[in-house]
Amino acid sequence: INRVNVKIRDLPASLDGFTIVLLTDIHIGPTVDQKRVREIVEKTNALHADMVAISGDLVDGFLSNLVQPTLPLAELRSKFGVYYVTGNHEYYYGDTNEWLHYFTTKFNITVLRNENRNLCSSSGDCICIAGVDDFFTEKLRISDHHMDAERALSGCSETQPTILLVHQPNGASKILRNTKKRIDLVLSGHTHAGQFYIVWFLAYLKNDFLYGHYKIKNRDTQIYVSSGVNYWGPPVKIKMNFRIARFPVIISIIISSVSIIFLNIFGMRIFGVNDVHDYRKGNRARQLSTVKFELFILPFSVFVYLRLIQLAKYVLAYNNNGMITDHAGKMVNLYGKKSIYLQLIAIGTILWLFLGHATLFLYFIPDLVPRFLVMLSFLSIGLWYHIVIPLVAFAILTAVFSELKTVNICHPFINKCFSKFSVLEAFCLNKNVQTAFTLLIAIFLCFFSYIFCDNLVIKNVSLNVKDLPNGTEGIRFALISDIHAGATVFKEKIEEIVDRVNSESVDAVFLVGDAVDAPRDSIENRVKPLRFLKQKTFYVSGNHEYYYSNASEWFDLFQQYGFEILNNRHVLFRGICIAGVSDYSSGESGLPAHKFQPVEALKGCPQNTTTIVLSHNPASAKEIAFNSAHLRVDLILSGHTHAGQFYTVAPIAYWMLPYYYGLYQISPETQLFITAGTLYQGAPMKMVWTSEIWIIEFHAAF
């Protein structure tokens, strides 16, 4: 027995402590017999209530079959009687009117069919008890059976407390949307709070109110939804010992934590343990850094899932008049019939994002699962990036405007703007409108990014450098980086890159790191096309070469392909000094010969000729340009940033990174050029025209 205290405004003192026993979803039928009904009646009578309310689904069968099981209902007692409204199950068997006549004549139960009764104390103070036919009748078109709240409330005074019996919470929602009449308390059932553990979530999404006590904002209406006296169908029911209001938060935390759990479970097998001191230590450090990143974004993931669940459920918003509104009815219809498509999109997005979080570990073992599963998984990660950043921005915007509305000097101006531009109010304050807009835009951007991510663009740039050797005026180099052969980049894309580079008239190729994103034994076949690059190729490592297995194995393979491996060393190419450094993070790889050493790379370069340094991470640019030995550096070529890769990440990358994309003047003597990368990392998505191969042409500067 659950006891709930409900505060009603203007409740007369003589009615203070008025008690109602709410019985819903008894479902007298095949699995609920007379013994069970008698037990319910006895427990109800022992409470000595002022009133008994039966909010539908009292029976679940034909009258001819259920006369005996229903007989104990005749013994129900309370001070003001027993009041009953139909549920959907009363309409499933035979003529509903037979049941209603039976209840009225045999058990003295008052059936409220879009009508009301006044229950008055000895001092003349009254409560209005109203009831409506079930919401299900709107689909049945049975003569004289329909939900009519206006008629039910027509005899209730605005000065007296009003209690409305409505079987389905969604029916209550519709009533609240369409009436301004006073309703202090709605008593409902129907949901069974999901009944089965495995359908909690679906029940939560399907019903505006699932279980428990709800208070409606900006309207003096409360709703209590019972989980039901019994069960429907199988005699199985969950134990209701938690607050449903916390349910979306709990679900969001569980979903968001899956990636962290799986990364640890599978990471121990993929990367080994911590008590190693060779390259595996670096691999394990990478995996742990991924786990740390997942822990960092955990609150943001919870926030995203919570917003999507709220959108899927149609969390109701109320304006000052007490009417349900979305603050932008012409723009987004969140609560009408058309919104079912938006609801399905939200549910589908939740499931898709969950797939991405649950299978994030596949990035480290791309050869063990079907290709389509890896692609589907990482597309969802791209979608997450396109959703989370705008939603966080909207949350900040909402917090700012909510705070400004409390400032006296700002309040009138903001209200005036909102009253004139309802769309502005929706975007600033309505969470569902914000989420719906973000979701639709994110899906569009993801689709756009996916379609164009493989669209390789050849770009040209001319750079002026000092002391260009004789005979090298107009020398051309192809700059490629961040191919990321691995989980989502396959052999055919490498072949296309090679074909495009070979079709250009260049003198050499610079491959500036992150060529691969998996162990050699997993994807060696995917990178084989690189050996067909016609021109001399200079290669330096990126951070991703050190994440999987032994990076030296990749160096050995590329050397077999004829690449010039510049691991903190330099070579002269037609009189130009080409130097290369190990990646900025290579010192953490566990490989003793792999550390970022710009002086070592530049040592021996002639100081009277053009010097080009290949360094994957542009964050290293100042250490190279202002090296401790004061060695000459004319140009640094980098990648790594992907120019943000995603539309929503790009502004943050631009703001946070010291060098983002394009050409920079590091010092009077040194320039830095950053490519957005030839392909993508992780999600197969990229901003349009940023999957690029640069052709750099050098001219003498005077």
XYZ file of C-alpha atoms in Angstrom:
702
model
C 0.000 0.000 0.000
C 1.500 3.323 -1.101
C 0.467 6.417 0.825
C 0.756 9.773 -0.935
C 0.065 13.185 0.589
C -1.396 15.660 -1.896
C -1.726 19.359 -1.132
C -4.792 20.951 -2.744
C -5.183 24.724 -2.949
C -8.206 26.262 -1.208
C -9.088 22.942 0.400
C -11.721 23.640 3.090
C -10.681 22.800 6.634
C -13.572 20.350 6.950
C -12.101 18.296 4.082
C -8.510 18.368 5.298
C -7.331 14.758 5.504
C -9.854 13.551 2.915
C -8.621 10.097 1.874
C -9.025 8.297 -1.431
C -8.158 4.683 -2.112
C -7.089 4.456 -5.751
C -7.613 1.066 -7.374
C -6.570 0.667 -10.991
C -5.917 -2.185 -13.372
C -7.367 -4.982 -11.264
C -7.912 -6.962 -14.489
C -10.369 -9.499 -13.116
C -10.038 -12.298 -15.621
C -8.150 -15.496 -16.431
C -5.299 -14.935 -13.953
C -7.130 -12.843 -11.320
C -9.701 -14.946 -9.475
C -12.300 -14.348 -6.766
C -9.807 -15.017 -3.980
C -7.526 -12.255 -5.227
C -10.440 -9.817 -5.638
C -11.642 -10.558 -2.096
C -8.150 -9.858 -0.759
C -8.133 -6.466 -2.520
C -11.581 -5.588 -1.163
C -10.656 -6.539 2.400
C -7.467 -4.472 2.361
C -9.344 -1.523 0.881
C -12.104 -1.639 3.484
C -9.537 -1.840 6.275
C -8.289 1.619 5.282
C -11.671 3.256 6.075
C -11.281 5.722 3.231
C -13.598 8.620 2.453
C -13.810 7.493 -1.153
C -12.748 4.619 -3.411
C -11.704 5.493 -6.974
C -11.401 2.781 -9.624
C -9.576 4.271 -12.616
C -10.306 1.674 -15.267
C -9.357 -1.823 -16.424
C -11.423 -3.379 -13.678
C -12.242 -6.443 -15.782
C -10.557 -8.367 -18.570
C -13.132 -10.683 -20.133
C -16.795 -11.318 -20.913
C -19.437 -10.723 -18.248
C -20.820 -14.235 -18.683
C -17.442 -15.691 -17.666
C -16.597 -13.377 -14.775
C -19.704 -13.101 -12.603
C -18.259 -15.192 -9.760
C -14.818 -13.503 -9.601
C -16.425 -10.037 -9.437
C -18.853 -10.764 -6.577
C -16.544 -9.498 -3.777
C -16.781 -5.995 -5.319
C -20.235 -5.729 -3.733
C -18.515 -5.500 -0.351
C -16.402 -2.412 -1.180
C -17.103 0.322 1.377
C -16.175 3.961 1.900
C -17.789 7.053 3.405
C -18.749 8.650 0.087
C -18.946 5.535 -2.058
C -17.098 3.926 -4.964
C -16.501 5.824 -8.222
C -15.394 4.192 -11.430
C -14.329 5.104 -14.990
C -13.697 2.769 -17.888
C -10.297 1.655 -19.082
C -9.357 0.318 -22.480
C -9.828 -3.332 -21.471
C -13.525 -2.864 -20.747
C -13.965 -2.342 -24.486
C -12.200 -5.519 -25.574
C -14.956 -8.004 -24.716
C -18.597 -7.844 -25.797
C -20.889 -4.933 -25.010
C -19.261 -2.506 -22.563
C -22.683 -1.237 -21.513
C -23.451 -4.672 -20.034
C -20.517 -4.293 -17.646
C -21.490 -0.732 -16.718
C -25.084 -1.746 -15.996
C -23.825 -4.699 -13.955
C -21.522 -2.547 -11.809
C -24.250 0.008 -11.167
C -27.076 -2.373 -10.290
C -25.214 -5.195 -8.532
C -22.445 -3.378 -6.662
C -23.749 0.166 -6.223
C -20.635 1.504 -7.989
C -21.057 5.010 -9.401
C -19.930 4.997 -13.016
C -18.682 8.409 -14.147
C -19.141 8.634 -17.891
C -18.121 12.190 -18.709
C -19.909 13.398 -15.607
C -19.238 14.449 -12.020
C -20.485 14.262 -8.449
C -20.084 16.645 -5.533
C -18.932 15.029 -2.294
C -19.804 17.355 0.573
C -18.869 17.390 4.233
C -21.364 18.003 7.022
C -20.443 21.689 6.939
C -21.399 21.935 3.276
C -17.885 22.070 1.825
C -17.586 19.993 -1.360
C -15.068 18.256 -3.607
C -16.025 17.691 -7.230
C -15.243 14.170 -8.475
C -15.306 13.940 -12.274
C -14.607 11.063 -14.626
C -14.315 10.475 -18.371
C -14.639 7.552 -20.744
C -11.318 6.009 -21.659
C -9.021 7.635 -24.223
C -9.270 4.417 -26.275
C -12.866 5.274 -27.233
C -11.587 7.906 -29.662
C -10.441 5.059 -31.909
C -13.483 2.807 -31.447
C -16.317 5.092 -32.575
C -18.803 3.356 -30.281
C -22.068 5.237 -30.011
C -22.219 7.416 -26.887
C -18.714 6.388 -25.774
C -16.054 9.078 -26.053
C -13.774 11.074 -23.787
C -15.396 14.461 -23.099
C -13.650 16.403 -20.333
C -15.616 19.612 -20.906
C -18.845 17.770 -20.229
C -17.354 15.924 -17.260
C -16.182 19.161 -15.630
C -19.202 21.270 -16.547
C -20.785 20.972 -13.109
C -17.600 21.618 -11.130
C -17.147 25.089 -9.672
C -13.880 26.983 -10.122
C -13.928 27.684 -6.387
C -13.969 24.063 -5.259
C -11.292 21.360 -5.445
C -11.710 19.112 -8.484
C -10.451 15.547 -8.888
C -10.562 13.906 -12.312
C -10.471 10.148 -12.919
C -8.788 9.309 -16.251
C -7.575 5.803 -16.987
C -4.730 6.639 -19.386
C -2.105 9.297 -18.554
C -1.930 10.221 -22.244
C -5.650 10.912 -22.087
C -4.977 13.203 -19.131
C -2.330 15.004 -21.197
C -4.811 15.647 -23.971
C -7.367 16.974 -21.512
C -4.842 19.364 -19.981
C -3.917 20.591 -23.439
C -7.497 21.444 -24.296
C -9.147 22.752 -21.163
C -8.615 25.751 -18.926
C -10.992 24.481 -16.283
C -9.786 23.836 -12.783
C -8.351 20.378 -12.199
C -6.450 19.904 -8.957
C -5.699 16.203 -9.146
C -5.812 13.571 -11.876
C -5.892 9.895 -10.868
C -4.732 7.448 -13.543
C -3.359 3.962 -14.106
C -2.953 1.954 -17.318
C 0.864 1.948 -17.550
C 1.626 -0.738 -14.940
C 4.910 1.204 -14.707
C 6.066 -1.000 -17.561
C 5.173 -4.239 -15.692
C 8.183 -6.093 -17.128
C 11.787 -5.049 -16.582
C 12.603 -5.343 -20.266
C 9.878 -2.898 -21.355
C 10.451 -0.103 -18.832
C 12.060 2.088 -21.421
C 9.359 1.617 -24.062
C 6.624 2.266 -21.508
C 8.444 5.378 -20.371
C 8.635 6.690 -23.931
C 5.064 5.791 -24.830
C 3.410 7.482 -21.859
C 3.593 11.138 -20.906
C 3.454 10.064 -17.261
C 4.594 6.574 -16.325
C 4.304 6.133 -12.583
C 4.069 8.165 -9.412
C 3.272 11.718 -8.405
C 3.760 14.555 -10.898
C 3.330 18.295 -10.416
C 2.600 20.283 -13.561
C 4.548 23.512 -13.936
C 2.648 26.792 -14.076
C -0.627 25.044 -13.431
C -2.090 23.932 -10.109
C -2.604 20.408 -11.347
C -1.090 17.229 -10.000
C -1.201 13.778 -11.533
C -0.829 10.498 -9.736
C -0.322 7.405 -11.880
C -0.712 4.065 -10.140
C 1.263 1.050 -11.293
C -1.929 -0.948 -10.832
C -3.284 -3.332 -8.233
C -2.594 -6.344 -10.414
C -0.895 -7.282 -13.640
C -2.107 -7.692 -17.173
C -1.640 -11.071 -18.832
C 1.236 -13.038 -17.290
C 1.269 -12.918 -13.460
C 4.633 -11.147 -13.480
C 5.372 -7.624 -12.289
C 8.407 -5.547 -11.401
C 8.919 -4.321 -7.872
C 8.303 -0.575 -7.818
C 10.884 0.639 -5.312
C 12.459 3.466 -7.288
C 11.441 6.877 -8.581
C 10.591 6.882 -12.268
C 11.689 10.524 -12.479
C 15.247 9.273 -12.076
C 14.837 6.637 -14.754
C 16.131 8.622 -17.754
C 19.173 9.715 -15.751
C 19.930 6.122 -14.745
C 19.516 4.875 -18.317
C 21.719 7.691 -19.634
C 24.501 6.868 -17.175
C 24.362 3.151 -18.002
C 24.501 3.737 -21.764
C 27.304 6.277 -21.466
C 29.372 3.981 -19.238
C 29.286 1.056 -21.652
C 32.198 2.339 -23.744
C 34.402 2.742 -20.662
C 33.588 -0.754 -19.408
C 34.140 -2.417 -22.780
C 37.332 -0.478 -23.484
C 38.790 -1.784 -20.234
C 37.590 -5.358 -20.707
C 38.787 -5.682 -24.286
C 41.696 -3.303 -23.823
C 43.430 -5.658 -21.408
C 43.382 -8.338 -24.097
C 44.322 -6.020 -26.946
C 47.060 -3.999 -25.285
C 48.370 -6.257 -22.556
C 49.006 -5.288 -18.958
C 50.775 -2.396 -17.291
C 53.901 -4.223 -16.088
C 55.648 -4.140 -19.482
C 58.362 -1.773 -20.600
C 58.551 -2.067 -24.375
C 56.182 -0.767 -27.056
C 53.245 -2.494 -25.340
C 53.518 -0.017 -22.502
C 52.928 2.777 -24.997
C 50.014 0.863 -26.512
C 48.456 0.376 -23.102
C 49.007 4.042 -22.268
C 47.101 4.948 -25.423
C 44.215 2.696 -24.455
C 44.117 4.175 -20.965
C 44.156 7.685 -22.415
C 41.090 6.708 -24.452
C 39.396 5.496 -21.276
C 40.284 8.778 -19.558
C 38.794 10.692 -22.463
C 35.624 8.612 -22.213
C 35.473 9.413 -18.493
C 35.884 13.096 -19.315
C 33.020 13.083 -21.810
C 30.803 10.854 -19.628
C 28.798 13.810 -18.216
C 28.306 15.133 -21.744
C 27.125 11.722 -22.956
C 24.680 11.481 -20.056
C 23.446 14.958 -20.951
C 22.930 14.007 -24.622
C 21.072 10.787 -23.843
C 18.923 12.539 -21.250
C 17.914 15.210 -23.753
C 17.130 12.617 -26.432
C 15.051 10.549 -24.011
C 13.133 13.659 -22.996
C 12.499 14.504 -26.636
C 11.367 10.967 -27.431
C 8.979 11.092 -24.527
C 7.533 14.536 -25.378
C 8.227 16.158 -22.023
C 5.385 18.651 -21.689
C 6.029 22.379 -21.444
C 3.496 24.876 -20.155
C 3.108 28.570 -20.755
C 1.799 31.093 -18.266
C -1.806 30.420 -19.250
C -1.514 26.797 -18.211
C -1.844 25.477 -21.744
C 0.602 22.970 -23.133
C 2.720 24.543 -25.848
C 6.000 24.093 -27.643
C 6.557 27.883 -27.875
C 6.979 27.502 -31.627
C 3.985 25.642 -32.911
C 4.412 26.594 -36.561
C 8.065 25.613 -36.598
C 8.193 22.346 -34.680
C 5.142 20.334 -33.702
C 6.507 18.304 -30.817
C 3.212 17.140 -29.442
C 0.929 16.567 -32.392
C 0.435 13.442 -34.474
C 3.178 14.463 -36.904
C 5.700 14.357 -34.081
C 5.713 10.550 -34.179
C 8.397 10.796 -36.863
C 10.538 12.992 -34.657
C 9.985 10.605 -31.767
C 11.090 7.644 -33.891
C 14.174 9.579 -35.018
C 15.047 10.319 -31.385
C 14.612 6.672 -30.350
C 16.624 5.494 -33.353
C 19.382 7.967 -32.494
C 19.542 6.712 -28.904
C 19.922 3.119 -30.086
C 22.479 4.075 -32.736
C 24.589 6.097 -30.309
C 24.442 3.210 -27.862
C 25.796 0.918 -30.589
C 28.682 3.324 -31.122
C 29.520 3.523 -27.434
C 29.223 -0.230 -26.957
C 31.510 -1.055 -29.881
C 34.122 1.688 -29.582
C 36.741 -0.973 -28.830
C 36.336 -2.246 -32.418
C 38.533 0.630 -33.534
C 41.494 -1.259 -32.106
C 40.635 -4.584 -33.776
C 39.186 -3.615 -37.188
C 39.971 -6.920 -38.883
C 37.940 -9.106 -36.512
C 34.421 -7.890 -37.304
C 32.404 -7.264 -40.485
C 33.200 -4.024 -42.263
C 29.632 -2.701 -42.190
C 29.460 -3.055 -38.388
C 32.625 -1.012 -37.895
C 31.364 1.682 -40.272
C 27.935 1.797 -38.635
C 29.511 2.026 -35.209
C 31.808 4.913 -36.056
C 29.213 6.830 -37.997
C 27.336 6.995 -34.700
C 30.402 8.475 -33.001
C 30.428 11.196 -35.655
C 26.746 11.813 -34.986
C 27.518 12.156 -31.268
C 30.028 14.935 -31.985
C 27.477 16.747 -34.126
C 24.877 16.556 -31.342
C 26.761 17.122 -28.097
C 28.433 20.452 -28.862
C 25.289 22.304 -30.066
C 23.281 20.891 -27.152
C 25.861 22.086 -24.636
C 25.855 25.492 -26.346
C 22.052 25.593 -26.120
C 22.219 24.639 -22.425
C 24.579 27.540 -21.777
C 22.283 29.847 -23.750
C 19.273 28.712 -21.707
C 21.141 29.242 -18.445
C 22.202 32.747 -19.503
C 18.713 33.845 -20.545
C 17.120 32.273 -17.477
C 19.533 34.222 -15.303
C 18.987 37.450 -17.248
C 15.232 37.123 -16.753
C 15.808 37.404 -13.009
C 17.607 40.738 -13.453
C 15.111 43.585 -13.136
C 16.691 45.750 -15.805
C 16.699 42.906 -18.366
C 13.394 41.220 -17.584
C 11.016 43.612 -19.455
C 13.217 43.739 -22.547
C 13.583 39.942 -22.741
C 9.854 39.376 -22.250
C 9.089 41.911 -24.973
C 11.450 40.172 -27.394
C 10.062 36.745 -26.563
C 6.453 37.868 -26.949
C 7.259 39.343 -30.358
C 9.480 36.493 -31.559
C 8.158 33.175 -30.232
C 10.763 31.263 -32.230
C 13.500 33.108 -30.346
C 11.930 32.073 -27.050
C 11.786 28.460 -28.234
C 15.467 28.395 -29.130
C 16.492 30.125 -25.907
C 14.327 28.322 -23.362
C 12.567 25.250 -24.742
C 14.795 22.197 -24.324
C 12.739 20.014 -26.634
C 12.837 22.529 -29.466
C 16.593 22.867 -28.973
C 17.070 19.094 -29.036
C 14.799 18.602 -32.043
C 16.565 21.330 -34.015
C 20.005 20.008 -33.044
C 19.078 16.438 -33.943
C 17.719 17.306 -37.373
C 20.668 19.566 -38.219
C 23.133 16.958 -36.882
C 21.638 14.231 -39.061
C 21.840 16.504 -42.108
C 25.458 17.485 -41.376
C 26.434 13.864 -40.764
C 24.885 12.777 -44.036
C 26.584 15.659 -45.838
C 29.933 14.904 -44.159
C 29.680 11.202 -44.956
C 28.846 11.785 -48.620
C 31.823 14.113 -49.137
C 34.404 12.549 -46.796
C 35.946 10.467 -49.595
C 35.873 13.285 -52.128
C 39.610 13.907 -52.532
C 40.458 17.452 -53.561
C 43.759 18.506 -55.127
C 44.784 21.930 -53.806
C 47.686 24.077 -54.905
C 49.774 26.605 -53.028
C 52.913 28.543 -53.966
C 55.429 29.355 -51.238
C 58.400 31.670 -51.428
C 61.514 30.444 -49.632
C 65.008 31.836 -49.297
C 68.164 30.314 -50.770
C 66.358 27.946 -53.083
C 69.121 25.903 -54.790
C 69.846 26.422 -58.464
C 67.647 24.380 -60.748
C 64.845 23.978 -58.187
C 62.745 27.050 -59.040
C 59.160 25.827 -59.278
C 59.928 22.471 -57.635
C 56.688 20.719 -56.630
C 55.928 18.445 -53.712
C 52.751 16.499 -52.892
C 51.779 16.816 -49.226
C 49.640 14.032 -47.777
C 48.941 13.198 -44.143
C 46.427 11.558 -41.826
C 45.375 8.736 -44.116
C 44.495 6.628 -41.060
C 44.385 3.288 -42.846
C 42.555 1.071 -40.394
C 39.085 0.712 -38.958
C 37.218 2.875 -41.478
C 39.797 3.410 -44.256
C 40.227 0.534 -46.678
C 42.513 -0.482 -49.530
C 40.476 1.120 -52.307
C 40.864 4.561 -50.716
C 44.644 4.137 -50.515
C 44.647 3.168 -54.188
C 42.739 6.334 -55.057
C 45.222 8.494 -53.133
C 48.154 6.877 -54.944
C 46.478 7.313 -58.336
C 45.721 10.986 -57.655
C 49.276 11.734 -56.505
C 50.803 9.861 -59.433
C 48.634 11.843 -61.840
C 50.208 15.079 -60.637
C 53.561 16.267 -61.923
C 55.488 16.399 -58.638
C 59.136 15.921 -57.778
C 58.602 14.157 -54.441
C 55.949 13.216 -51.885
C 55.787 14.188 -48.213
C 53.802 11.753 -46.044
C 53.513 13.637 -42.766
C 52.325 11.059 -40.223
C 49.242 9.090 -39.198
C 49.452 6.957 -42.307
C 48.031 4.023 -40.350
C 45.632 3.425 -37.496
C 45.990 -0.275 -36.686
C 48.680 -2.940 -36.136
C 50.678 -4.023 -39.175
C 49.511 -7.640 -38.990
C 45.883 -6.443 -39.168
C 45.922 -4.097 -42.140
C 49.194 -4.553 -44.041
C 47.249 -5.506 -47.142
C 45.332 -2.215 -47.025
C 48.439 -0.039 -47.317
C 50.159 -2.024 -50.087
C 49.114 0.493 -52.765
C 51.498 3.032 -51.159
C 54.450 1.137 -52.647
C 53.280 2.245 -56.096
C 53.909 5.938 -55.436
C 56.119 6.874 -58.389
C 58.074 9.713 -56.830
C 60.495 9.723 -53.934
C 58.477 9.635 -50.711
C 59.625 11.126 -47.408
C 57.865 9.825 -44.319
C 57.639 10.841 -40.653
C 55.578 9.226 -37.928
C 52.388 10.585 -36.431
C 50.924 9.841 -33.040
C 48.689 7.036 -34.338
C 51.597 4.893 -35.523
C 52.478 4.381 -31.851
C 49.044 3.301 -30.678
C 49.075 -0.261 -31.959
C 51.727 -2.938 -31.701
C 55.341 -2.031 -32.540
C 55.614 1.159 -34.628
C 59.046 0.026 -35.840
C 57.289 -2.666 -37.856
C 55.610 0.055 -39.910
C 58.938 1.818 -40.391
C 60.435 -1.420 -41.705
C 57.546 -1.937 -44.123
C 57.655 1.605 -45.483
C 61.404 1.291 -45.920
C 60.742 -1.806 -48.031
C 58.409 0.356 -50.131
C 61.347 2.676 -50.810
C 60.261 5.477 -48.474
C 62.877 7.731 -46.918
C 62.185 7.330 -43.183
C 63.055 10.581 -41.426
C 63.184 9.564 -37.785
C 65.055 12.570 -36.350
C 67.303 12.770 -39.389
C 67.633 14.674 -42.643
C 68.602 14.158 -46.257
C 69.488 16.500 -49.100
C 67.104 16.381 -52.022
C 68.284 18.392 -55.027
C 70.139 20.662 -52.644
C 67.151 21.233 -50.308
C 67.544 19.939 -46.756
C 64.544 17.748 -45.906
C 64.464 16.996 -42.158
C 61.938 14.927 -40.261
C 61.198 14.412 -36.578
C 59.501 11.632 -34.682
C 56.050 12.577 -33.543
C 55.728 15.058 -30.695
C 54.315 12.303 -28.446
C 56.721 9.535 -29.516
C 58.659 9.764 -26.243
C 55.725 8.014 -24.546
C 55.760 5.092 -26.973
C 58.082 2.849 -24.978
C 60.464 2.642 -27.952
C 63.911 3.931 -26.923
C 64.909 5.166 -30.393
C 61.716 7.163 -30.858
C 61.710 10.608 -29.304
C 60.986 14.076 -30.606
C 64.472 15.523 -31.258
C 64.424 18.489 -33.660
C 68.073 19.436 -33.086
C 69.165 15.888 -33.910
C 67.110 16.028 -37.103
C 68.523 19.393 -38.200
C 72.130 18.805 -37.194
C 74.240 18.786 -40.329
C 71.755 20.639 -42.533
C 73.625 23.276 -44.589
C 72.799 26.696 -43.217
C 72.976 28.322 -46.644
C 70.158 26.386 -48.279
C 66.403 25.973 -47.904
C 65.457 23.744 -44.963
C 62.085 22.004 -44.729
C 61.026 20.119 -41.592
C 58.319 17.458 -41.617
C 56.585 17.264 -38.232
C 53.175 15.683 -37.828
C 51.901 17.765 -34.907
C 51.919 21.558 -35.470
C 52.068 22.066 -31.698
C 55.769 21.281 -32.088
C 56.333 24.198 -34.478
C 57.812 26.678 -32.009
C 60.237 24.131 -30.565
C 61.435 23.441 -34.091
C 61.578 27.059 -35.246
C 63.279 28.251 -32.053
C 65.423 25.153 -31.525
C 68.132 25.299 -28.890
C 70.920 25.086 -31.483
C 69.480 28.003 -33.492
C 69.559 25.895 -36.632
C 67.878 27.178 -39.757
C 64.235 26.280 -40.479
C 62.431 27.836 -43.452
C 59.254 25.786 -43.552
C 57.486 23.280 -41.310
C 54.889 20.962 -42.859
C 52.287 19.397 -40.540
C 48.892 17.712 -40.366
C 47.215 16.198 -37.298
C 44.425 18.755 -36.707
C 42.057 17.597 -39.497
C 40.849 21.231 -39.303
C 38.466 19.902 -36.657
C 37.068 17.234 -39.048
C 33.468 17.823 -37.909
C 31.495 21.015 -38.460
C 30.668 21.296 -34.769
C 34.227 20.607 -33.611
C 35.921 22.977 -36.073
C 35.153 26.219 -34.140
C 36.449 24.683 -30.905
C 39.585 23.374 -32.631
C 40.172 26.798 -34.173
C 39.803 28.463 -30.773
C 41.857 25.985 -28.727
C 44.706 24.975 -31.030
C 47.702 27.303 -31.379
C 47.848 26.421 -35.079
C 44.760 25.127 -36.802
C 44.932 25.011 -40.615
C 46.710 26.742 -43.456
C 49.784 28.987 -43.543
C 51.307 30.694 -40.483
C 54.370 32.888 -40.034
C 56.022 31.446 -36.912
C 58.968 33.820 -37.013
C 60.500 36.187 -39.566
C 62.457 33.211 -40.929
C 60.028 30.297 -40.486
C 56.643 29.467 -41.983
C 54.271 26.698 -40.908
C 51.837 25.010 -43.282
C 49.118 22.672 -41.940
C 46.984 20.374 -44.057
C 43.520 19.226 -42.944
C 44.575 15.693 -43.803
C 44.000 13.432 -46.741
C 41.303 11.322 -45.081
C 39.675 11.061 -41.646
C 40.154 9.517 -38.240
C 37.451 7.352 -36.695
C 34.065 8.342 -38.052
C 34.016 8.365 -41.880
C 32.914 11.991 -41.925
C 34.667 15.177 -42.865
C 33.803 18.737 -43.716
C 33.358 19.235 -47.433
C 36.527 19.892 -49.449
C 38.849 19.048 -46.541
C 39.922 15.570 -47.682
C 42.858 17.044 -49.483
C 46.162 16.501 -51.229
C 48.278 19.642 -51.399
C 50.628 20.375 -54.275
C 53.220 22.817 -52.931
C 55.284 24.742 -55.436
C 58.418 26.566 -54.265
C 59.748 29.821 -55.620
C 62.779 31.830 -54.616
C 62.226 34.700 -52.206
C 64.384 37.781 -52.639
